[in-house]
Amino acid sequence: MTNDASFTHHAGVLAAQGFRTAACTAGIKTSGKPDLAAVVNLGPDFSCAAVFTCNQIKAAPVLVSQESVANGQARAVVINSGNANACTGEQGRTNANAMARDLAQGLGVDNSDVLVCSTGLIGEQLPMDVVSAGIHHLCARLQDDQAGESTAADQAAAAIMTTDTVPKTTVAVGNGFVVGGMGKGVGMMAPSLATMLVVLTTDAKATPDMLQQALDQAVAPTFNTLDIDGSTSTNDTVVLMASGASGIEPSQSELNNAVLSACDDLANQMQADAEGVTKRVTIRVRGALSDAEALEAARVVGRDNLVKTALFGSDPNWGRVVAAVGMAPVTMNPQGIGVAFNGHTVCERSTGAAGAREVDLSAPDIAVEVDLGTGSTGEAFVRTTDLSYAYVEINSEYST
Amino acid sequence: MTNDASFTHHAGVLAAQGFRTAACTAGIKTSGKPDLAAVVNLGPDFSCAAVFTCNQIKAAPVLVSQESVANGQARAVVINSGNANACTGEQGRTNANAMARDLAQGLGVDNSDVLVCSTGLIGEQLPMDVVSAGIHHLCARLQDDQAGESTAADQAAAAIMTTDTVPKTTVAVGNGFVVGGMGKGVGMMAPSLATMLVVLTTDAKATPDMLQQALDQAVAPTFNTLDIDGSTSTNDTVVLMASGASGIEPSQSELNNAVLSACDDLANQMQADAEGVTKRVTIRVRGALSDAEALEAARVVGRDNLVKTALFGSDPNWGRVVAAVGMAPVTMNPQGIGVAFNGHTVCERSTGAAGAREVDLSAPDIAVEVDLGTGSTGEAFVRTTDLSYAYVEINSEYST
């Protein structure tokens, strides 16, 4: 975020012109914290694109939103925390549709122009009485003029939190246009709670195809490189809405850059706030036959519990990195693996380097670099975390 | 194990006729515990088969043993703990060859008739002075008549331990022949220590091809279903030697059954002794298009940290199981997933069943059953454990 006054005032989803947002405590969360939010596109354009979880088990709101966004248009998104509305069968589908309908009626738009996101416990039906009352309340608040207001955007970012410890908002400034956004979670990081959710807004003029292309290229190196525990939730959703209110028509590459910047910022915030984190770890793999193979190898290392526990212990145990990478189903030179921790070479040609055991990993950021030794230039990275006592504690607490 | 007196006396690798074994404290382990063992086949046959790690990064002893066993013959295996001799380059290869040569010279056999196994820290060179002296000592002890002795077999099982808390031996009785064995570890379960190692002996008359077939069919549903943390070490090795001393020539299926029984027993012991275990967990997947797809889905569930921490907390959090299985790249019916904990249905048609949150998982054994809902009969299981504080503690301790 810059120090530019015009952006410190308009944070998150209100950083872009042509949007309104509201949040409230509907009573879905037993904690009594805020649990419902809506973001509304005031136009003049209503272009929209989205990316959804690749988990085969998709929550009801994902199925509903996939249908609604198919035509590239959306006027609003309604989001609840405290309940994922996943594994809830026909009733869950009915409830997700009801959420869209309730907001659409309040705004005077078509049901199919409202997307729905939910995050929280899997397998429970939504308490539709309080959800409907909450949406009714949101509609009233959305009538207010929010020009110059940053409170509403911050409140919306707080209302979509589950076990996040801080709200996550972002602003990226393009050439005459702005991309704003908010997000929560990361993968299935939460204890029995699902979902990373992101809502991005822009006042650029852009077609749905442009938005989808910008989103796809941005998600790959940001949210898709974030691999805290290898899990993909039933609810993961990233939505990008464009109002066109700036009147600026950016090139595809200008739009791409701004969306990428916003996603990168949110992904970093998610990594830093992942459960039980004591280390932020980047695994970069080089020397693979292709970028795709490098990514696959990086994921195997980043998901390895023995690597993650070693890093929790600040232990430069490169043998675990080599053993992990050797499991990756990609081409490598088994006698030619290189490993570096924080820029210090600890393994060359699959053999320990001098001083390898003395590398200091006590700081909270750890960079792991692996060269697969094929001589090719395939490269990729993932962001992960260590595996700590706190991770076990948070994730083993009873769900009910 | 039966109560038959003839087997309570002859445990482990000496349960089969025609073998000798010895162990000692060479001084490889800094703890001063036993760290070197050998198992010798006295014949009249010297058939041998082995299965090695599928990790692309193979330790020096694996590379040496793969070459030596290629002709289907072996006279002995020498095993050290305390050092994996992995990621040790040319020097490591030279040292592994020297271990084979030292034992071969002491026994008066060809170097290529001795297999080598190592387990311990990755990336350190073996202290060859103490290793050679230790092997010399073993050769002297192997001259003793060990008939009726169980001590030597138990000592060998203890000498190959790393973080195992108990030695692991087994006996399987066939029709006129016996399969004995010992094992240690499980996958990369140990803190910075590699390897599961198993040495099986039999007095059956069997060709190397018969042994290999028996081993392959036995390893698949036993050691290969054991998935504590998804890791495969640089050193994993299972060796089966046949002396033919019983004079009995079993059918392939008789041999298969006995070897399977021995492997199953050792795999169960390894699961129960895995690091930081408070729960022994079986994940069985049914209703897959094929057994292979069922196995892939079972592995995804068994490796999921959110499932494993929930089970540590005795939490019947079936939503995590459904979310995990949805990530498996196999065919399933997303609306038709079924889950049961300890025989109690907790999820039907991808929706929670009544009473699901009340299922009692407080006992140390947990059976998780998943139906992928395809209507096909593909089925498989894996054995895993929970993810506990102790796992993190053991695996985050400094390696040096």
PDB file of C-alpha atoms in Angstrom, chain A residues 1-17 148-151 153-154 169-181 201-203 246:
ATOM      1  CA  MET A   1       0.000   0.000   0.000  1.00  0.00           C
ATOM      2  CA  THR A   2       1.278   3.472  -0.836  1.00  0.00           C
ATOM      3  CA  ASN A   3       1.104   6.579   1.335  1.00  0.00           C
ATOM      4  CA  ASP A   4      -1.051   8.296  -1.255  1.00  0.00           C
ATOM      5  CA  ALA A   5      -3.878   9.859   0.730  1.00  0.00           C
ATOM      6  CA  SER A   6      -6.491   8.878  -1.804  1.00  0.00           C
ATOM      7  CA  PHE A   7      -5.777   5.218  -1.062  1.00  0.00           C
ATOM      8  CA  THR A   8      -5.308   5.278   2.664  1.00  0.00           C
ATOM      9  CA  HIS A   9      -8.913   6.529   2.835  1.00  0.00           C
ATOM     10  CA  HIS A  10     -10.412   4.092   0.354  1.00  0.00           C
ATOM     11  CA  ALA A  11      -9.142   0.683   1.462  1.00  0.00           C
ATOM     12  CA  GLY A  12     -10.112  -2.772   0.313  1.00  0.00           C
ATOM     13  CA  VAL A  13     -13.111  -3.311  -1.909  1.00  0.00           C
ATOM     14  CA  LEU A  14     -14.006   0.413  -1.826  1.00  0.00           C
ATOM     15  CA  ALA A  15     -10.637   1.490  -3.234  1.00  0.00           C
ATOM     16  CA  ALA A  16     -12.150   1.145  -6.703  1.00  0.00           C
ATOM     17  CA  GLN A  17     -14.932   3.540  -7.668  1.00  0.00           C
ATOM     18  CA  GLY A 148     -14.818   8.686   1.206  1.00  0.00           C
ATOM     19  CA  GLU A 149     -15.534   5.951   3.699  1.00  0.00           C
ATOM     20  CA  SER A 150     -13.072   3.270   4.598  1.00  0.00           C
ATOM     21  CA  THR A 151     -14.927   1.824   7.588  1.00  0.00           C
ATOM     22  CA  ALA A 153     -14.615  -1.921   3.566  1.00  0.00           C
ATOM     23  CA  ASP A 154     -12.719  -2.783   6.734  1.00  0.00           C
ATOM     24  CA  THR A 169      -7.317  -5.869   2.338  1.00  0.00           C
ATOM     25  CA  THR A 170      -5.311  -4.629  -0.614  1.00  0.00           C
ATOM     26  CA  VAL A 171      -5.099  -1.835  -3.155  1.00  0.00           C
ATOM     27  CA  ALA A 172      -3.250  -1.870  -6.481  1.00  0.00           C
ATOM     28  CA  VAL A 173      -3.024   1.295  -8.517  1.00  0.00           C
ATOM     29  CA  GLY A 174      -3.075   1.070 -12.292  1.00  0.00           C
ATOM     30  CA  ASN A 175      -2.810   3.815 -14.894  1.00  0.00           C
ATOM     31  CA  GLY A 176      -6.040   5.663 -14.152  1.00  0.00           C
ATOM     32  CA  PHE A 177      -7.779   2.732 -12.546  1.00  0.00           C
ATOM     33  CA  VAL A 178      -7.605   0.867  -9.265  1.00  0.00           C
ATOM     34  CA  VAL A 179      -7.955  -2.739  -8.129  1.00  0.00           C
ATOM     35  CA  GLY A 180      -9.063  -3.173  -4.535  1.00  0.00           C
ATOM     36  CA  GLY A 181      -9.809  -6.311  -2.596  1.00  0.00           C
ATOM     37  CA  THR A 201     -13.107  -4.868  -7.318  1.00  0.00           C
ATOM     38  CA  THR A 202     -11.884  -2.603 -10.094  1.00  0.00           C
ATOM     39  CA  ASP A 203     -13.162   0.564 -11.671  1.00  0.00           C
ATOM     40  CA  SER A 246     -13.103   5.191 -13.893  1.00  0.00           C
TER      41      SER A 246
END
